Short mmCIF file of C-alpha atoms in Angstrom, two decimals:
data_model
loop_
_atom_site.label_atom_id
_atom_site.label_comp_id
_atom_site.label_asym_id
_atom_site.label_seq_id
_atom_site.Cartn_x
_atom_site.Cartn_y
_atom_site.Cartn_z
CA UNK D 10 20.41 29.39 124.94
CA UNK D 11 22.31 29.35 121.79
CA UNK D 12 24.18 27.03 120.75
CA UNK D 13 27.58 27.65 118.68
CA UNK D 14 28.06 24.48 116.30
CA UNK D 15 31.05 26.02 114.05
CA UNK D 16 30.15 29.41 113.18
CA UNK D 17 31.91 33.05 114.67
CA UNK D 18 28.75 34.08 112.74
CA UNK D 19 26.76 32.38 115.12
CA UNK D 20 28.60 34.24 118.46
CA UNK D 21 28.07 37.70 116.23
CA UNK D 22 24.55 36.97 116.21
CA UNK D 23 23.92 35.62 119.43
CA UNK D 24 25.30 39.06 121.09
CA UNK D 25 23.75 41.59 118.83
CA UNK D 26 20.27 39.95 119.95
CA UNK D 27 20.96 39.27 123.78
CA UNK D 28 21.29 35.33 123.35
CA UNK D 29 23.66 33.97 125.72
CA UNK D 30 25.62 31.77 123.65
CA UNK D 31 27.18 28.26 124.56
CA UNK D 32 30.00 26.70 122.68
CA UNK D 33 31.49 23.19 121.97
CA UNK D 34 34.97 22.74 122.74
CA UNK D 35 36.72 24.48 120.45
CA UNK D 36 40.67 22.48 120.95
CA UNK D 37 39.44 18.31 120.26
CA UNK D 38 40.74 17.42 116.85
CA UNK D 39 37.02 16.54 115.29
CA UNK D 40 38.77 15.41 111.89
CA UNK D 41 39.17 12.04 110.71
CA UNK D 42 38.95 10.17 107.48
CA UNK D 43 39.32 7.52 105.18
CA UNK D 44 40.45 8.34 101.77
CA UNK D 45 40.52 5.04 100.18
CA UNK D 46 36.28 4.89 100.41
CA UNK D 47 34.42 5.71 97.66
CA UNK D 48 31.52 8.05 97.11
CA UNK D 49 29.34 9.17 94.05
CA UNK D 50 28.48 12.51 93.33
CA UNK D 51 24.98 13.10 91.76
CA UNK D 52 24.93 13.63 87.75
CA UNK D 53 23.73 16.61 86.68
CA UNK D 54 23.87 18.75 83.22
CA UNK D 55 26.36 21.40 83.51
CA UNK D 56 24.62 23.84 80.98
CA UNK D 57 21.67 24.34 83.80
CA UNK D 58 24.10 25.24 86.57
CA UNK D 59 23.25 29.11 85.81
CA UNK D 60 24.74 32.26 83.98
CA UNK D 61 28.34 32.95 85.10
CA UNK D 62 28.24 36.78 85.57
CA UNK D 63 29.99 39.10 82.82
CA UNK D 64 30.02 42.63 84.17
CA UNK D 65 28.82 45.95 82.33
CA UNK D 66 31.55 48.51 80.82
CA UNK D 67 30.29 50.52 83.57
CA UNK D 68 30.34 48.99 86.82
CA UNK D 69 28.34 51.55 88.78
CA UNK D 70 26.52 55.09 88.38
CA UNK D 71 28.25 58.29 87.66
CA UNK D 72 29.29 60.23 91.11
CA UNK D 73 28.77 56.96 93.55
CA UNK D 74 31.31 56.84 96.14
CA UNK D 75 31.84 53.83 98.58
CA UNK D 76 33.60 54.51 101.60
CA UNK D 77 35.17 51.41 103.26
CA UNK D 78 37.69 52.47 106.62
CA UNK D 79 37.40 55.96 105.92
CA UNK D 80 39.06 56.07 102.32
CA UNK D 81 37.31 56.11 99.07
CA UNK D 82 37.01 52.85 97.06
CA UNK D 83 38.26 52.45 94.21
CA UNK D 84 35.38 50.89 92.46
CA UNK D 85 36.16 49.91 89.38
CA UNK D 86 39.49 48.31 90.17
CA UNK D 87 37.66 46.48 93.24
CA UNK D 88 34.88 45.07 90.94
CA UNK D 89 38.31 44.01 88.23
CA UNK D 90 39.43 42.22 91.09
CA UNK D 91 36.41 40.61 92.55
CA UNK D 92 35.17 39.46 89.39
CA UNK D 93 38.67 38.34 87.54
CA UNK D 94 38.13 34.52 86.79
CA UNK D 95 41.81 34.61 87.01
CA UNK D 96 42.40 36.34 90.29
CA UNK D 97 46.07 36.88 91.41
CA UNK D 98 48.43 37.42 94.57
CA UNK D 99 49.18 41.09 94.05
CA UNK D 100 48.48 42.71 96.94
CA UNK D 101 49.41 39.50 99.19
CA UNK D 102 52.03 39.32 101.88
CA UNK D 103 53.38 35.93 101.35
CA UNK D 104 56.23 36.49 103.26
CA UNK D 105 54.28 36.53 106.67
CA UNK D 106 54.35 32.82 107.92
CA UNK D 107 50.48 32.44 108.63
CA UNK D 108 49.60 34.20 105.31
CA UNK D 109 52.07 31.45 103.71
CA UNK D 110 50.69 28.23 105.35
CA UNK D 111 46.99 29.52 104.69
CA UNK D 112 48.01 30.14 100.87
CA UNK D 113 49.96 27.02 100.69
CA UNK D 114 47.05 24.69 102.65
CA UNK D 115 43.90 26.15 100.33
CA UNK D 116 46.20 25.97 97.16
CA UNK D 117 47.18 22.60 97.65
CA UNK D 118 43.31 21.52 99.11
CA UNK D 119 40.75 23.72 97.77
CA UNK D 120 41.70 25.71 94.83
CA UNK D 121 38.55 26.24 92.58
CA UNK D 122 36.53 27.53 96.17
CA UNK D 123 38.64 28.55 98.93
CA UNK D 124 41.65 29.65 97.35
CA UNK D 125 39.57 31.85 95.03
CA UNK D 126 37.63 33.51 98.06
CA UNK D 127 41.54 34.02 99.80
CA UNK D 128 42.95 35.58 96.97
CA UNK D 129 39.91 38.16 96.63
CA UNK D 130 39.40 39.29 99.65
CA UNK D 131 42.43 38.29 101.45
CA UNK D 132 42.32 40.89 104.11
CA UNK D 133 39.22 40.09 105.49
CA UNK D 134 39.88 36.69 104.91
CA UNK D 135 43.09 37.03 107.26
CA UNK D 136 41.22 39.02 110.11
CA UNK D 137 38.87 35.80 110.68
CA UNK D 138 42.10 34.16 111.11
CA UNK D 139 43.81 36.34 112.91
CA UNK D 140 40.58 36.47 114.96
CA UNK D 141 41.38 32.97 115.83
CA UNK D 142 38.34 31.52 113.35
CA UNK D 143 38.47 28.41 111.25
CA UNK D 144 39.15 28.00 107.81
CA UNK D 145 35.73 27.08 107.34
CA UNK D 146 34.33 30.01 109.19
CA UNK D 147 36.97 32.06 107.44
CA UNK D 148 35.91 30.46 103.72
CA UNK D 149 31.88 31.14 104.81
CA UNK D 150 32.14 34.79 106.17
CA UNK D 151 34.81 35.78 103.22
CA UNK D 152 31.99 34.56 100.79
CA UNK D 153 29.70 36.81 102.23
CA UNK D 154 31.68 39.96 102.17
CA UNK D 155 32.77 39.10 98.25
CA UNK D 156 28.98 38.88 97.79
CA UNK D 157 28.51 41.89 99.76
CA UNK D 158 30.82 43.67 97.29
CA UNK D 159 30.02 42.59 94.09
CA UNK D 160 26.53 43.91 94.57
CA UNK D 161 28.58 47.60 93.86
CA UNK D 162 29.50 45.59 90.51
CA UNK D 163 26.18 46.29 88.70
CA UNK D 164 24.45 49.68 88.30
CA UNK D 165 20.99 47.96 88.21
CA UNK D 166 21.34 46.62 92.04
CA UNK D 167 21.18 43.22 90.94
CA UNK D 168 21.94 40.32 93.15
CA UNK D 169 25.08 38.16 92.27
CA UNK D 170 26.70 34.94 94.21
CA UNK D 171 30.47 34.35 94.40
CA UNK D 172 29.92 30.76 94.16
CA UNK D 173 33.15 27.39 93.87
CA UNK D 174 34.98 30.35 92.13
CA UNK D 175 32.55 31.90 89.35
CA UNK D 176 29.89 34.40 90.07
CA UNK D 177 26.46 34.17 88.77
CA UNK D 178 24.35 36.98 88.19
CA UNK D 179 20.49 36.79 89.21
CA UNK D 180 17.45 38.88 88.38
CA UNK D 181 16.48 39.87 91.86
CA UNK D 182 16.84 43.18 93.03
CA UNK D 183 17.71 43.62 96.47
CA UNK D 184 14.23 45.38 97.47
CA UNK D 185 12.28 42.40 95.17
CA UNK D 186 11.15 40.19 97.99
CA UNK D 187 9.44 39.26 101.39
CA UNK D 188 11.69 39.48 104.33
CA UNK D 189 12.96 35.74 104.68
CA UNK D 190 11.55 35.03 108.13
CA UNK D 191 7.81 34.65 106.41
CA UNK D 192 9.55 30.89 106.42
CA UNK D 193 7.76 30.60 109.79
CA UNK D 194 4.18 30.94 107.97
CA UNK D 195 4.29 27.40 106.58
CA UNK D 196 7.18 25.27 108.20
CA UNK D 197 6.40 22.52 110.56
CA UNK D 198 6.41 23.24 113.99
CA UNK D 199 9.18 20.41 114.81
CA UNK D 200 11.25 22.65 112.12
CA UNK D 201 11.19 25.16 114.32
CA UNK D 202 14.39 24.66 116.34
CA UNK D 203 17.86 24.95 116.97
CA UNK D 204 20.13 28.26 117.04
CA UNK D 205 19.64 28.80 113.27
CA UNK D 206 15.90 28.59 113.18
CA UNK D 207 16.17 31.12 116.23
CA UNK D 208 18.89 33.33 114.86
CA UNK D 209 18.31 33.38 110.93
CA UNK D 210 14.55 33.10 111.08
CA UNK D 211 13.36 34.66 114.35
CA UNK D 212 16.10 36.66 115.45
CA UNK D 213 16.52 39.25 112.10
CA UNK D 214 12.94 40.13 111.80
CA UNK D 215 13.99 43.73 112.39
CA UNK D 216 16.98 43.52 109.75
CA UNK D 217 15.01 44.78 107.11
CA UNK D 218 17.32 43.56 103.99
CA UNK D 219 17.48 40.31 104.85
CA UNK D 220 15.05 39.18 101.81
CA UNK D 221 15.19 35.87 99.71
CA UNK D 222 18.40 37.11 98.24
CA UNK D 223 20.18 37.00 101.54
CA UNK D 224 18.50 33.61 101.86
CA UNK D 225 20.27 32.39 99.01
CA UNK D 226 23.94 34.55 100.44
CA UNK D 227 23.65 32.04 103.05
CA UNK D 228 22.82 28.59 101.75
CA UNK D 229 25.39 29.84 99.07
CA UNK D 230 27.96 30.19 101.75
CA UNK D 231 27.52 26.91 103.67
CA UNK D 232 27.04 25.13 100.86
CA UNK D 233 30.75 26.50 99.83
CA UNK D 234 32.05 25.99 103.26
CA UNK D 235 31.21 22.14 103.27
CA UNK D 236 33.15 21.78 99.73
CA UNK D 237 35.76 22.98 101.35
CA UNK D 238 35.65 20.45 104.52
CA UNK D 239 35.58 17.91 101.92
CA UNK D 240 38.04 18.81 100.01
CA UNK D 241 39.98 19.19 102.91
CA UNK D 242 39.41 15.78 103.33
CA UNK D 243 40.11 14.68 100.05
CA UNK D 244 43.75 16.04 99.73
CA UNK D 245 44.99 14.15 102.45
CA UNK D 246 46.60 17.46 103.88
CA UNK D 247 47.81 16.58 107.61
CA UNK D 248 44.52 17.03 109.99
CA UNK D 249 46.86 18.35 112.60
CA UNK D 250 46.49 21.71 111.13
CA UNK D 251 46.15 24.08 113.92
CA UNK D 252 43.51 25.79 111.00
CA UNK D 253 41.68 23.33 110.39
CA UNK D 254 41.28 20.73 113.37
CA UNK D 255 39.03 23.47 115.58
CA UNK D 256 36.19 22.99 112.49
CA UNK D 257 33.96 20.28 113.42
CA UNK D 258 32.05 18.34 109.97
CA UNK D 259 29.04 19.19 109.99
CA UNK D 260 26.76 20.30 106.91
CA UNK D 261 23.72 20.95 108.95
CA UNK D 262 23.77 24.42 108.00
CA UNK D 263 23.40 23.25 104.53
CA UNK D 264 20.31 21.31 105.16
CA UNK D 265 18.75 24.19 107.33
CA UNK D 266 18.83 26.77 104.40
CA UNK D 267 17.46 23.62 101.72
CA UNK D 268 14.75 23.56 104.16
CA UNK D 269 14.35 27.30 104.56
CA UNK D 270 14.81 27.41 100.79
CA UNK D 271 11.59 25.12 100.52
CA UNK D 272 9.52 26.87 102.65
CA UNK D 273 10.29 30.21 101.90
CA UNK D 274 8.53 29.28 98.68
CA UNK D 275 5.82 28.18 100.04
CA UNK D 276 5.12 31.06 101.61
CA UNK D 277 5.42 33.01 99.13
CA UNK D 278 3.52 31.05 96.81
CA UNK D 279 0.68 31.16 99.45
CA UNK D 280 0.52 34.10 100.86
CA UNK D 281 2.84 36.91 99.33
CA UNK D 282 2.06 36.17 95.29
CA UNK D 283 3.77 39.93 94.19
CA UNK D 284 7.41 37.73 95.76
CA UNK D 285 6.77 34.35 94.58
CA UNK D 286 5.63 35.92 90.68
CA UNK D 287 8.78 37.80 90.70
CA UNK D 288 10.95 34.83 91.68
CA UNK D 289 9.16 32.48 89.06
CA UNK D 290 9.17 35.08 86.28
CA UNK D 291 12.98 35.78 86.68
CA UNK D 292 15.21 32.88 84.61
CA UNK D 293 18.24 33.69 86.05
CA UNK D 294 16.92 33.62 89.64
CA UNK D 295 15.44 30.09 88.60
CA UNK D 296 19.18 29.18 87.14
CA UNK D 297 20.95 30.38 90.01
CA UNK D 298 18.30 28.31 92.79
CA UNK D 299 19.07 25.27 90.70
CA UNK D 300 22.53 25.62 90.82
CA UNK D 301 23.15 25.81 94.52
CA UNK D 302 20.86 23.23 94.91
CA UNK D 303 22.55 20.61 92.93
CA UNK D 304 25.87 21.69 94.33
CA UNK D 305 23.82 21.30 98.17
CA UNK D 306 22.88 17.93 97.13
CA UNK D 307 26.39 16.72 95.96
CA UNK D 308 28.38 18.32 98.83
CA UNK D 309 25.90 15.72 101.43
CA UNK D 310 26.57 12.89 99.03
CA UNK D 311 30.31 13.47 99.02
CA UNK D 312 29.81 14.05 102.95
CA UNK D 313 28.84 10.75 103.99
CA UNK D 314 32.26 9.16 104.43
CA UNK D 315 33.64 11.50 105.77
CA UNK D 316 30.90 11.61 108.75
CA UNK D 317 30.45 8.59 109.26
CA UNK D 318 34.49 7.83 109.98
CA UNK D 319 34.58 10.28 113.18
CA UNK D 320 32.64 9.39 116.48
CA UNK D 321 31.42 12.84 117.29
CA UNK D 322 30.69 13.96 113.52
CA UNK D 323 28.35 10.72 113.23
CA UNK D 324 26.97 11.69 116.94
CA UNK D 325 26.48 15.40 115.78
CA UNK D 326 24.53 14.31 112.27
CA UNK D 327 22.92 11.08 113.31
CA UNK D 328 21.68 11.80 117.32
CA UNK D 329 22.87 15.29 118.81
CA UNK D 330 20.74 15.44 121.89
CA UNK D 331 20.54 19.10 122.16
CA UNK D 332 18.08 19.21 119.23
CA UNK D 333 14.29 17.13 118.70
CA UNK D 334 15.76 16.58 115.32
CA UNK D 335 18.82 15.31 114.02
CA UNK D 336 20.82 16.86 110.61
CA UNK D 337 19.65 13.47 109.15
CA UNK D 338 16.28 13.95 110.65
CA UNK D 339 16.21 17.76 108.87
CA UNK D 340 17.92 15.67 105.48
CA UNK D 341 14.28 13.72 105.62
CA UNK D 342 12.12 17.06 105.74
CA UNK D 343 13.56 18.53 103.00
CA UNK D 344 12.40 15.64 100.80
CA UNK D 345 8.90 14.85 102.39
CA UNK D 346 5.97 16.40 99.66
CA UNK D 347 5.21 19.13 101.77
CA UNK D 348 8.50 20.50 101.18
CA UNK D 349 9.95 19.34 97.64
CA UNK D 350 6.81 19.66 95.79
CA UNK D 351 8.00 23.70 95.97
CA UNK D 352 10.97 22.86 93.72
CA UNK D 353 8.60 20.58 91.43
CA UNK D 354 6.57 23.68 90.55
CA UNK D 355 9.24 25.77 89.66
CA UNK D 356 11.09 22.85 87.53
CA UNK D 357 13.70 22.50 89.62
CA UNK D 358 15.72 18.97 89.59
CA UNK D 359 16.34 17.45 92.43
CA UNK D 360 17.31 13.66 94.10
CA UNK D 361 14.38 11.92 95.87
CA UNK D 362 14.06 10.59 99.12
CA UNK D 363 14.64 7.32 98.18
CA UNK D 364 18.08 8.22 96.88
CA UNK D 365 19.42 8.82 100.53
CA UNK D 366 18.12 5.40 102.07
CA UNK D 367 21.01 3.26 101.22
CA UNK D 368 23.61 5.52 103.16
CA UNK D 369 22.35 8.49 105.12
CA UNK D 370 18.98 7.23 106.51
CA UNK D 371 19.55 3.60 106.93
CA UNK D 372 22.67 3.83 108.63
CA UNK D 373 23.16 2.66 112.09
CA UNK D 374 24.22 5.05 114.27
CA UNK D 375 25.26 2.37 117.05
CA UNK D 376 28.34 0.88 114.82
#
């Protein structure tokens, strides 16, 4: 079985490889909050974040044509637009009612992530919608397709991350790596569960371009997804929203790819040295991987009220039977040696275990 936590991506999945999918009720109003607690994000230097992307005077080889529902792109003006740091409404029907109250609610809640993704790909942003998805899922599977794009951005196939509004450029090349699912080689066997394990790591062996870029796509996209249930949060928007209240809060995709992340590494680094050389060697790649992990560790630690106010977000992070292992279980894993001694040898920063004690892992879940 596979299990749908919040994710359309998930259902996609589940039928293009023959899983017969199971889903949570989709109409309980999962939101609650406090918003006179107080959290502490971690402190980090802002200069090591990474390289925010400037793109080349010419954005992709002579005589390339991209074809998107039958009509030529127009390449150049889509790259303008993907890549403005100042992106704008042209193009937007803000006189349809849903378009409005989606505007209006991301503007008002999430404007350095969300909004940005809306406004630059607002079409395909609006047909997750219209397809009766989340915010959330709509926020996570825009991000993908503005990654998707942006790789058309740079003549040198280079991959880039649409990331809380800026993009960053890397130094892989989409062809640079091991497949992602050599993650199996070295992860614990109680890892080796749940519908992301099975869909993301076992079920796209035969998707050939799903590398260690599209490794980072993803943990890129959930990590921007939970910003934007937190900021959600934060804003003290109405939580009737008929957008928003469908979205469960859960960041366990988060942890999943931190883990995958880890262990992807270590594969690499044991077995496939041609990958984990070019992945070391490449300063930009190293800029961008410490970059989305700071933001993954500061979008749990803003998390934590916000989880731990709701009876069925604490039971989905702290217990959720359907899985040997909890989210806060996984949250553990990712800073045991076997796991975080992969970012020590690459010089990435990171919390310790020790930092989560107070909250996530000595919490009781009975209260």
């Amino acid at each position: 079985m596979c299990t749908i936590l919040y994710s359309q991506e998930f259902y996609n999945l589940c039928a293009e490889y023959g899983i017969e999918p199971t889903e949570r009720n989709p109409n309980k109003d999962y939101v609650s909050s406090d918003d006179n607690d107080e959290y502490e994000l971690l402190s980090y230097k802002e200069e090591i974040y990474g390289t925010i992307y400037t793109p080349p005077s010419n954005f992709v080889p002579e005589n390339f044509t991209l074809i998107e529902n039958g009509e030529e792109v127009d390449i150049d003006k889509m790259c303008s637009e993907l890549i403005s740091e100042n992106s704008s409404l042209i193009g937007i029907d803000l006189s349809n009612p849903k378009v409005k109250e989606i505007h209006d609610i991301l503007k008002e809640s999430d404007i350095n992530n969300g909004y940005q993704i809306f406004l630059r790909k607002n079409a395909t942003f609006m047909s997750w919608i219209n397809n009766n998805s989340t915010l959330s899922t709509a926020i996570h599977e825009t991000n993908h397709a503005i990654d998707g794009k942006i790789e058309y951005c740079n003549p040198n196939d280079i991959a880039k991350y649409f990331s809380l509004g800026h993009i960053y450029i890397t130094d892989l090349k989409y062809d640079d790596t091991k497949h992602y699912s050599i993650v199996e080689e070295t992860i614990p066997e109680k890892l080796k569960i749940g519908s992301r394990y099975e869909l993301y790591i076992e079920g796209t062996k035969k998707a050939s371009a799903n590398r260690f870029n599209v490794l980072l796509d993803e943990l890129n996209a959930y990590t921007g997804d939970a910003w934007f249930q937190v900021n959600f949060r934060r804003s003290g928007l109405p939580k009737e929203s008929k957008y928003y209240t469908t979205s469960q809060f859960q960041i366990d995709g988060v942890i999943d790819f931190m883990i995958y992340l880890e262990y992807y590494l270590k594969s690499a680094r044991l077995n496939y040295p041609d990958t984990y050389n070019k992945i070391i060697s490449q300063p930009n790649t190293i800029k961008y991987i410490q970059y989305i992990w700071i933001k993954a560790e500061e979008v749990i630690e803003a998390s934590y009220i916000y989880i731990t106010d709701n009876k069925y977000s604490k039971y989905i992070f702290f217990k959720n039977n359907l899985l040997e292992l909890s989210a806060r279980d996984k949250l553990k894993e990712i800073y045991l040696d076997d796991a975080i001694s992969e970012l020590d040898l690459i010089e990435i920063e990171h919390t310790n275990y020790n930092h989560w004690q107070k909250r996530y892992f000595n919490y009781d879940f009975s209260h």
